[in-house]
């Protein structure tokens, strides 16, 4: 693969020099040989001047393939389009797979969308208009309408003919969907099955009537899970009456799985989204500051809580030594429980009985880890400070804190899930802060209560 | 889809009653109509007695399809196999796709593997033996040898004939690989292209000579990234001389992406892996305790560090109030920087120049967030405690801590990556603890230095 990388670098240099010397033919020869993903990677690295030249070297159809493969640069779509001649831009959008074109148009304002759709070829504009209706993160928003459908009373041979004609435009040709006269989905046949069966067999004889489909309003994460579990390369999307509306292909699902996982990860780390792009520190700071400021105020609240125990602290200064330990352990165990709960919700492993079972399980887990950690802490503090009461105070605080913090870590995302809030928002830092507060109340509460043994 | 779920539940009930009334035909009729994933889901829910009955109802080939679709239950493979007749088990393993069979065998000890391979059909055993050599998490470990290959001097028509014959056994028929007489990979043709082209065209004319391949020793995460970027449904695996060894299909890649993301997530939350299975609290506690105990000792170290400042604390008890705030903010900002660094490493966006650029960027980010948070904190503490020196102490500590913690959060995973350690191991809690220590040294160091203004 390093050979390939070297080759690619050489080609990129050749492309750049072809651009600057205005050698159209040379440029096209090399560029169109590249995989569209590499074409897109080259394109996004260019400056405005070179991009303007490039637009004049490619047809709208060729440019469409480039645009379909631009990843992680959604915020640049508008810039790119504004650099193009509007008719060229509209033609290019019309040539893209409808689902990809919709992704681009979703980054523009309504007036811009309307004007591109007006210039565009009617059929393409109609397809795109339909897809634009669907809400983000639903099956409808990631489906495409470029699928192949046939009727049950056709033969395998005629199905193959349809397939040959539509293959250049369809997003996948590996599943062919069978519909009735009302466009209702009644079956599916894979290209594998078409090839294996005799040409004169009827589709109704060889098709699979048990079609797995998803509803157009279904959450994209749900769709991704199904496709992953069932190893589908594509899945049909239907409305509530069973009409076939479109299909979702596995390449879009791979992106969804990646995005959703990255999203959960970011939230656990309290960043709105991981900026893998090379932006300046000001942009990065702007993204992280909202979270930090919220956490700062929550931290201030914790501080004011400790402030109420200033008298206790004044008498027994050693108490302060264990604050980070206890608060830290509460945070750690809470984050563990949270992560398990968030992932379980994400994989959909959550029916009514199992919610209660999960809380009970987490309580048990917290009790076990709390007891073990509590005993260890009591012993260490006793040996270190030669004070069994202090040891017991810290140990019992750890036991109580770990139990409560574990339950809180599991309970809070479950509640949020019930309230239809994305449980991943309840991220690490929030759980940690809530558990800070719980742990400090337990620790200082007990210390104040048993003050006489500590002085 | 809820209709489908209801239907599935009814079918599962019917299957259970067929099992208990020993109605083989009834059972087979319903069971074999199910998608293999649903077959597997039903299978893992059975108790040992019912499983034993089920083995006698299915052929090794039918059972192989079930086994290929068992997910997240790797630790049960051994149990299931031990319940079967050894010849039946060996036959079943031989009927599975070789890569899936290897996944199962990897869970057994060497003696068990050897004995199954001895009973098994020679050809299948040979394929499996080859795959067993490859190290875990490499391309070799997830590839399969059930691909379709042809020679360049064949016609499209004869390629279609080969495809028809091999379709029932190949894991994918959507790409056909072209090899020379030494078995070296020289081209690829998609089934789509085969169908579009005329039957008498030569493969050498229509094949794509620019084949993207991966090396057999390549990391599976790297392979996943390529397949995701290029939207491949399958990718060929070659040795360092360019011989075709196998292929990796997109369904395995979807699992890899999911696993790796889930792995990073787990490590950020300090759990070895997210147990989405419904195990008891004892199992859960056992998985989480090792991390908690390590963090406990790190926390004890932090506590002993604060212990050294007991004198300072004795004089100015109010200092204790801000410990969780400062340590917490250091932890939060460190985790943010860590998450960004880990994800950047994961997407491979990391060349030499960009490492230094990233550290500089993070230092700038830390300085900006630190300054803003520091000013806010100074004001709040001043208003609350009416003590400008205390305010300045806490504010400047926050500024210094946030800057250092942000750099540490980005730097540590980068170092680990250089040392070939998975940077995700440097997980949230470790960064948090290191930042706890840094923040406490800064805070108490400054407090001790400026003691005279605080009393």
Coordinates of C-alpha atoms in Angstrom, one line a residue, chain B:
Chain B
X1 CA -41.3 -3.0 11.6
X2 CA -43.4 -3.5 14.8
X3 CA -45.5 -5.9 12.7
X4 CA -42.4 -7.8 11.9
X5 CA -41.4 -7.9 15.5
X6 CA -44.8 -9.3 16.5
X7 CA -44.7 -11.9 13.8
X8 CA -41.2 -12.9 15.0
X9 CA -42.5 -13.3 18.6
X10 CA -45.3 -15.5 17.4
X11 CA -42.9 -17.6 15.4
X12 CA -40.6 -18.0 18.4
X13 CA -43.5 -19.2 20.5
X14 CA -44.5 -21.7 17.8
X15 CA -40.8 -22.9 17.6
X16 CA -40.6 -23.4 21.3
X17 CA -43.8 -25.5 21.3
X18 CA -42.5 -27.5 18.3
X19 CA -39.3 -28.2 20.2
X20 CA -41.1 -29.4 23.3
X21 CA -43.6 -31.5 21.3
X22 CA -40.8 -32.9 19.2
X23 CA -42.4 -31.9 15.9
X24 CA -39.3 -31.9 13.7
X25 CA -41.1 -31.0 10.5
X26 CA -43.1 -28.1 12.0
X27 CA -39.9 -26.8 13.6
X28 CA -37.8 -26.9 10.4
X29 CA -40.6 -25.3 8.4
X30 CA -40.7 -22.2 10.5
X31 CA -37.0 -22.1 11.6
X32 CA -35.5 -22.3 8.1
X33 CA -37.7 -19.5 6.9
X34 CA -36.2 -17.1 9.4
X35 CA -33.2 -15.0 8.6
X36 CA -30.0 -16.6 9.9
X37 CA -29.6 -13.7 12.3
X38 CA -33.0 -14.3 13.8
X39 CA -32.2 -18.1 13.9
X40 CA -29.1 -17.3 15.9
X41 CA -31.0 -14.9 18.2
X42 CA -33.5 -17.7 18.9
X43 CA -30.8 -20.3 19.4
X44 CA -28.8 -18.3 22.1
X45 CA -32.0 -17.9 24.1
X46 CA -32.5 -21.6 24.5
X47 CA -31.5 -23.7 27.5
X48 CA -29.1 -26.6 27.2
X49 CA -31.9 -29.2 26.8
X50 CA -33.6 -27.4 24.0
X51 CA -30.3 -26.7 22.2
X52 CA -29.5 -30.5 22.3
X53 CA -32.8 -31.2 20.6
X54 CA -32.2 -28.5 18.0
X55 CA -28.8 -30.0 17.0
X56 CA -30.6 -33.2 16.0
X57 CA -33.2 -31.2 13.9
X58 CA -30.7 -29.4 11.7
X59 CA -28.0 -30.5 9.2
X60 CA -24.4 -29.3 9.9
X61 CA -24.8 -26.9 7.0
X62 CA -28.0 -25.4 8.4
X63 CA -26.3 -25.2 11.9
X64 CA -23.3 -23.4 10.2
X65 CA -25.6 -20.5 9.1
X66 CA -26.8 -20.1 12.7
X67 CA -23.3 -20.2 14.1
X68 CA -22.1 -17.5 11.6
X69 CA -24.7 -15.1 13.0
X70 CA -24.0 -15.5 16.7
X71 CA -22.8 -12.1 17.9
X72 CA -21.5 -10.9 21.2
X73 CA -21.5 -14.4 22.6
X74 CA -18.0 -15.5 21.8
X75 CA -17.5 -16.9 25.3
X76 CA -20.3 -19.4 24.6
X77 CA -18.9 -21.1 21.5
X78 CA -17.0 -23.7 23.6
X79 CA -20.1 -24.6 25.5
X80 CA -22.2 -25.0 22.4
X81 CA -19.6 -27.1 20.6
X82 CA -19.1 -29.4 23.6
X83 CA -22.8 -30.1 23.6
X84 CA -22.7 -31.4 20.0
X85 CA -21.6 -34.7 18.6
X86 CA -17.9 -34.1 17.7
X87 CA -18.4 -35.2 14.0
X88 CA -21.4 -32.9 13.7
X89 CA -19.5 -30.0 15.2
X90 CA -16.5 -30.6 12.9
X91 CA -18.8 -30.8 9.9
X92 CA -20.5 -27.6 10.9
X93 CA -17.3 -25.8 11.3
X94 CA -16.2 -27.0 7.9
X95 CA -19.4 -25.7 6.3
X96 CA -19.0 -22.2 7.8
X97 CA -17.3 -19.4 5.9
X98 CA -13.6 -19.9 6.8
X99 CA -13.2 -16.5 8.5
X100 CA -16.2 -17.2 10.8
X101 CA -15.0 -20.7 11.6
X102 CA -11.7 -19.2 12.6
X103 CA -13.4 -16.8 14.9
X104 CA -15.0 -19.7 16.7
X105 CA -11.8 -21.8 16.8
X106 CA -9.9 -18.9 18.3
X107 CA -12.0 -19.3 21.4
X108 CA -11.0 -22.9 21.9
X109 CA -7.7 -24.3 23.2
X110 CA -5.2 -25.8 20.8
X111 CA -6.1 -29.5 21.5
X112 CA -9.7 -28.9 20.7
X113 CA -8.9 -27.0 17.5
X114 CA -6.5 -29.9 16.4
X115 CA -9.1 -32.5 17.1
X116 CA -11.9 -30.7 15.1
X117 CA -9.5 -30.1 12.2
X118 CA -8.6 -33.8 12.1
X119 CA -12.2 -35.0 11.8
X120 CA -13.1 -32.2 9.3
X121 CA -13.1 -32.6 5.6
X122 CA -9.5 -32.0 4.3
X123 CA -10.1 -29.1 2.0
X124 CA -12.0 -27.0 4.7
X125 CA -9.4 -27.9 7.3
X126 CA -6.7 -26.7 5.0
X127 CA -8.4 -23.3 4.5
X128 CA -9.0 -22.9 8.1
X129 CA -5.4 -23.9 9.1
X130 CA -4.1 -21.2 6.7
X131 CA -6.2 -18.5 8.3
X132 CA -5.4 -19.5 11.8
X133 CA -1.8 -18.4 11.3
X134 CA -2.7 -14.7 11.1
X135 CA -2.4 -12.4 14.0
X136 CA -5.5 -11.0 15.6
X137 CA -6.6 -7.5 14.5
X138 CA -4.7 -7.8 11.2
X139 CA -6.3 -8.0 7.7
X140 CA -5.3 -11.7 7.6
X141 CA -7.4 -12.4 10.7
X142 CA -10.7 -11.1 9.2
X143 CA -10.3 -12.1 5.6
X144 CA -11.9 -15.1 3.9
X145 CA -10.6 -17.3 1.2
X146 CA -14.0 -17.8 -0.4
X147 CA -13.6 -15.4 -3.3
X148 CA -14.0 -15.7 -7.0
X149 CA -10.9 -15.3 -9.3
X150 CA -10.5 -15.5 -13.1
X151 CA -7.8 -15.0 -15.6
X152 CA -7.4 -12.0 -17.9
X153 CA -7.6 -14.0 -21.1
X154 CA -11.1 -15.2 -20.5
X155 CA -14.3 -13.7 -22.0
X156 CA -17.0 -12.0 -20.0
X157 CA -19.2 -15.0 -20.9
X158 CA -16.9 -17.6 -19.4
X159 CA -16.4 -15.4 -16.4
X160 CA -20.2 -15.4 -15.9
X161 CA -20.2 -19.2 -16.1
X162 CA -17.5 -19.4 -13.4
X163 CA -19.5 -17.0 -11.3
X164 CA -22.7 -19.1 -11.7
X165 CA -20.9 -22.2 -10.5
X166 CA -19.1 -20.6 -7.5
X167 CA -21.9 -18.2 -6.4
X168 CA -23.4 -20.6 -3.8
X169 CA -20.1 -20.8 -1.9
X170 CA -18.4 -17.5 -2.4
X171 CA -18.8 -14.9 0.3
X172 CA -19.3 -12.1 -2.2
X173 CA -19.9 -12.4 -6.0
X174 CA -20.0 -8.7 -6.5
X175 CA -16.3 -8.3 -7.2
X176 CA -14.3 -10.9 -9.3
X177 CA -10.6 -10.7 -9.0
X178 CA -8.3 -11.2 -12.0
X179 CA -5.0 -13.1 -11.3
X180 CA -2.1 -14.1 -13.5
X181 CA -0.6 -17.6 -13.7
X182 CA 1.5 -17.0 -10.5
X183 CA -1.7 -16.1 -8.6
X184 CA -0.6 -12.5 -8.5
X185 CA -3.5 -10.0 -8.4
X186 CA -3.6 -8.0 -11.7
X187 CA -7.1 -6.6 -11.9
X188 CA -10.7 -6.5 -10.7
X189 CA -14.0 -6.4 -12.3
X190 CA -17.3 -5.8 -10.6
X191 CA -20.4 -7.9 -11.4
X192 CA -22.0 -4.6 -12.5
X193 CA -19.4 -4.3 -15.2
X194 CA -19.7 -7.9 -16.2
X195 CA -23.4 -7.5 -16.7
X196 CA -23.1 -4.2 -18.6
X197 CA -20.4 -5.5 -21.0
X198 CA -20.9 -7.8 -24.1
X199 CA -20.4 -11.6 -23.5
X200 CA -17.6 -11.9 -26.0
X201 CA -15.5 -9.0 -24.6
X202 CA -12.1 -10.1 -23.1
X203 CA -11.7 -9.7 -19.4
X204 CA -8.3 -8.0 -20.0
X205 CA -10.2 -5.3 -22.0
X206 CA -12.9 -4.5 -19.4
X207 CA -11.1 -5.1 -16.1
X208 CA -9.9 -2.3 -13.9
X209 CA -6.1 -2.6 -13.5
X210 CA -5.9 -0.2 -10.7
X211 CA -6.9 -2.6 -7.9
X212 CA -7.0 -1.3 -4.4
X213 CA -5.7 -4.0 -2.1
X214 CA -4.5 -4.3 1.5
X215 CA -1.5 -6.1 2.9
X216 CA -2.2 -9.2 4.9
X217 CA -0.4 -7.8 8.0
X218 CA -2.2 -4.5 7.9
X219 CA -4.1 -3.4 11.0
X220 CA -7.8 -4.1 10.7
X221 CA -8.7 -0.5 11.7
X222 CA -6.6 0.8 8.8
X223 CA -8.5 -1.6 6.4
X224 CA -11.8 -0.4 7.8
X225 CA -10.9 3.2 7.2
X226 CA -9.9 2.5 3.6
X227 CA -13.1 0.6 2.9
X228 CA -15.2 3.3 4.5
X229 CA -13.4 6.1 2.5
X230 CA -13.6 4.3 -0.8
X231 CA -17.0 2.8 -0.3
X232 CA -15.8 -0.7 -1.1
X233 CA -18.0 -3.7 -0.7
X234 CA -14.9 -6.0 -0.6
X235 CA -11.2 -5.5 -0.8
X236 CA -8.5 -8.1 -1.8
X237 CA -5.8 -9.0 0.6
X238 CA -2.3 -9.7 -0.8
X239 CA 1.1 -10.8 0.5
X240 CA 4.2 -8.6 0.1
X241 CA 4.8 -10.2 -3.4
X242 CA 1.4 -9.3 -4.6
X243 CA -0.2 -12.8 -4.4
X244 CA -3.9 -12.8 -3.8
X245 CA -4.6 -14.5 -0.4
X246 CA -8.2 -13.6 0.3
X247 CA -10.8 -10.9 0.5
X248 CA -12.4 -8.8 3.3
X249 CA -16.1 -8.1 2.9
X250 CA -17.9 -5.0 4.1
X251 CA -20.0 -6.8 6.7
X252 CA -16.9 -7.7 8.6
X253 CA -15.7 -4.2 8.3
X254 CA -18.9 -2.8 9.8
X255 CA -18.3 -5.0 12.8
X256 CA -14.7 -3.8 13.1
X257 CA -15.7 -0.1 13.0
X258 CA -18.3 -0.8 15.6
X259 CA -15.9 -2.7 17.8
X260 CA -13.1 -0.2 17.6
X261 CA -15.3 2.7 18.3
X262 CA -16.8 0.9 21.2
X263 CA -13.3 0.0 22.4
X264 CA -12.2 3.7 22.4
X265 CA -15.4 4.6 24.2
X266 CA -14.9 2.0 26.9
X267 CA -11.3 3.0 27.5
X268 CA -12.4 6.7 27.8
X269 CA -14.7 5.5 30.5
X270 CA -12.2 3.1 32.1
X271 CA -13.9 -0.2 31.5
X272 CA -12.2 -3.0 29.7
X273 CA -15.1 -3.5 27.4
X274 CA -18.7 -2.6 27.5
X275 CA -20.6 -5.6 28.6
X276 CA -23.9 -5.2 26.8
X277 CA -24.8 -8.8 27.8
X278 CA -27.0 -9.3 30.8
X279 CA -24.5 -10.8 33.2
X280 CA -24.8 -10.6 37.0
X281 CA -23.3 -7.8 39.1
X282 CA -20.4 -10.0 40.2
X283 CA -19.2 -10.3 36.5
X284 CA -19.7 -6.6 36.0
X285 CA -17.8 -5.8 39.3
X286 CA -14.9 -8.1 38.3
X287 CA -14.6 -6.2 35.0
X288 CA -14.6 -2.8 36.5
X289 CA -12.6 -3.4 39.7
X290 CA -9.1 -3.6 38.2
X291 CA -9.5 -0.1 36.8
X292 CA -11.0 1.2 40.0
X293 CA -8.2 -0.3 42.2
X294 CA -5.5 1.3 40.0
X295 CA -7.4 4.6 40.1
X296 CA -7.7 4.2 43.9
X297 CA -4.0 4.0 44.3
X298 CA -3.4 6.9 42.0
X299 CA -6.0 8.8 44.0
X300 CA -4.1 7.8 47.2
X301 CA -1.0 9.3 45.7
X302 CA -2.8 12.6 45.0
X303 CA -4.1 12.5 48.6
X304 CA -0.6 12.0 50.0
X305 CA 0.5 15.0 47.9
X306 CA -2.1 17.2 49.5
X307 CA -1.0 15.7 52.8
X308 CA 2.3 17.5 52.3
X309 CA 0.5 20.8 52.3
X310 CA -1.4 20.0 55.6
X311 CA 0.3 22.9 57.3
X312 CA -0.8 25.3 54.7
X313 CA -4.4 23.8 54.9
X314 CA -4.3 24.2 58.7
X315 CA -3.7 27.9 58.4
X316 CA -6.1 28.6 55.5
X317 CA -8.9 26.0 55.5
X318 CA -10.8 27.9 52.8
X319 CA -8.2 26.6 50.3
X320 CA -9.7 23.1 50.5
X321 CA -13.0 24.4 49.2
X322 CA -11.5 24.9 45.7
X323 CA -9.6 21.6 45.4
X324 CA -12.4 19.8 43.5
X325 CA -13.1 22.8 41.2
X326 CA -9.4 23.1 40.1
X327 CA -8.8 19.4 39.9
X328 CA -12.1 18.9 38.1
X329 CA -11.5 21.6 35.5
X330 CA -8.0 20.2 34.8
X331 CA -9.6 16.8 34.3
X332 CA -12.3 18.1 32.0
X333 CA -10.0 20.1 29.7
X334 CA -7.5 17.2 29.6
X335 CA -10.2 14.8 28.6
X336 CA -11.3 17.1 25.8
X337 CA -7.8 17.4 24.4
X338 CA -7.3 13.6 24.8
X339 CA -10.5 12.8 22.9
X340 CA -9.5 15.1 20.0
X341 CA -6.0 13.5 19.9
X342 CA -7.2 9.9 20.1
X343 CA -9.7 10.5 17.3
X344 CA -7.2 12.2 15.1
X345 CA -4.8 9.3 15.6
X346 CA -7.7 6.9 14.9
X347 CA -8.5 8.6 11.6
X348 CA -4.8 8.5 10.7
X349 CA -4.6 12.2 10.3
X350 CA -1.1 12.4 11.8
X351 CA 2.1 13.2 10.0
X352 CA 5.2 14.5 11.5
X353 CA 4.7 18.2 11.0
X354 CA 1.1 18.0 12.2
X355 CA 2.1 16.5 15.6
X356 CA 4.0 19.7 16.5
X357 CA 1.3 21.8 15.0
X358 CA -1.3 20.0 17.1
X359 CA 0.7 20.5 20.3
X360 CA 1.0 24.2 19.5
X361 CA -2.6 24.4 18.7
X362 CA -3.6 22.7 21.9
X363 CA -1.3 25.0 23.9
X364 CA -3.0 28.0 22.3
X365 CA -6.5 26.5 23.0
X366 CA -5.5 25.9 26.6
X367 CA -4.2 29.4 27.0
X368 CA -7.4 30.9 25.6
X369 CA -9.8 28.7 27.6
X370 CA -7.6 29.1 30.7
X371 CA -7.6 32.9 30.5
X372 CA -11.3 33.1 30.1
X373 CA -12.1 30.6 32.8
X374 CA -9.4 32.2 35.1
X375 CA -11.0 35.7 34.8
X376 CA -14.5 34.3 35.4
X377 CA -13.3 32.4 38.5
X378 CA -11.3 35.3 39.9
X379 CA -14.4 37.5 39.7
X380 CA -16.8 34.9 41.3
X381 CA -14.4 34.1 44.2
X382 CA -13.8 37.8 44.8
X383 CA -17.5 38.5 45.0
X384 CA -18.2 35.5 47.0
X385 CA -15.4 35.5 49.5
X386 CA -14.6 39.3 49.3
X387 CA -10.9 38.5 49.1
X388 CA -9.1 39.6 45.9
X389 CA -5.9 37.6 46.8
X390 CA -7.9 34.4 47.1
X391 CA -9.7 35.2 43.9
X392 CA -6.4 35.8 42.1
X393 CA -4.9 32.6 43.6
X394 CA -7.7 30.4 42.3
X395 CA -8.0 32.3 39.0
X396 CA -4.3 32.1 38.2
X397 CA -4.2 28.4 39.3
X398 CA -7.1 27.7 36.8
X399 CA -5.2 29.6 34.0
X400 CA -2.0 27.7 34.6
X401 CA -3.8 24.3 35.2
X402 CA -5.9 24.5 32.1
X403 CA -3.0 25.4 29.9
X404 CA -0.8 22.6 31.2
X405 CA -3.7 20.1 31.4
X406 CA -4.7 20.7 27.8
X407 CA -1.1 20.2 26.5
X408 CA -0.8 17.0 28.7
X409 CA -4.1 15.7 27.3
X410 CA -2.9 16.0 23.7
X411 CA 0.7 15.1 24.3
X412 CA 0.4 11.9 26.3
X413 CA -1.7 10.0 23.6
X414 CA 0.7 11.2 20.9
X415 CA 3.7 9.9 22.9
X416 CA 1.9 6.6 23.4
X417 CA 1.2 6.4 19.7
X418 CA 4.9 6.8 19.0
X419 CA 5.7 4.1 21.5
X420 CA 3.3 1.9 19.6
X421 CA 0.9 1.7 22.6
X422 CA -2.8 2.1 21.8
X423 CA -3.3 5.7 22.8
X424 CA -6.9 5.0 23.9
X425 CA -5.4 3.2 26.9
X426 CA -4.2 6.6 28.2
X427 CA -7.9 7.0 28.8
X428 CA -9.9 9.7 30.6
X429 CA -9.2 8.6 34.2
X430 CA -5.5 8.4 33.8
X431 CA -5.3 11.8 32.2
X432 CA -7.6 13.1 34.9
X433 CA -5.4 11.7 37.6
X434 CA -2.2 13.1 36.1
X435 CA -4.0 16.4 35.8
X436 CA -5.2 16.2 39.4
X437 CA -1.6 15.9 40.5
X438 CA -0.4 18.8 38.2
X439 CA -3.3 21.0 39.4
X440 CA -2.7 20.4 43.0
X441 CA 1.0 21.1 42.7
X442 CA 0.3 24.4 41.0
X443 CA -2.5 25.4 43.4
X444 CA -0.8 24.5 46.7
X445 CA 2.6 25.6 45.4
X446 CA 1.2 29.0 44.7
X447 CA -0.8 29.1 47.9
X448 CA 2.3 28.3 50.0
X449 CA 4.3 30.9 48.1
X450 CA 1.8 33.7 48.6
X451 CA 0.7 32.5 52.1
X452 CA 1.3 36.0 53.6
X453 CA -1.4 37.6 51.5
X454 CA -4.0 34.9 52.4
X455 CA -3.9 34.8 56.2

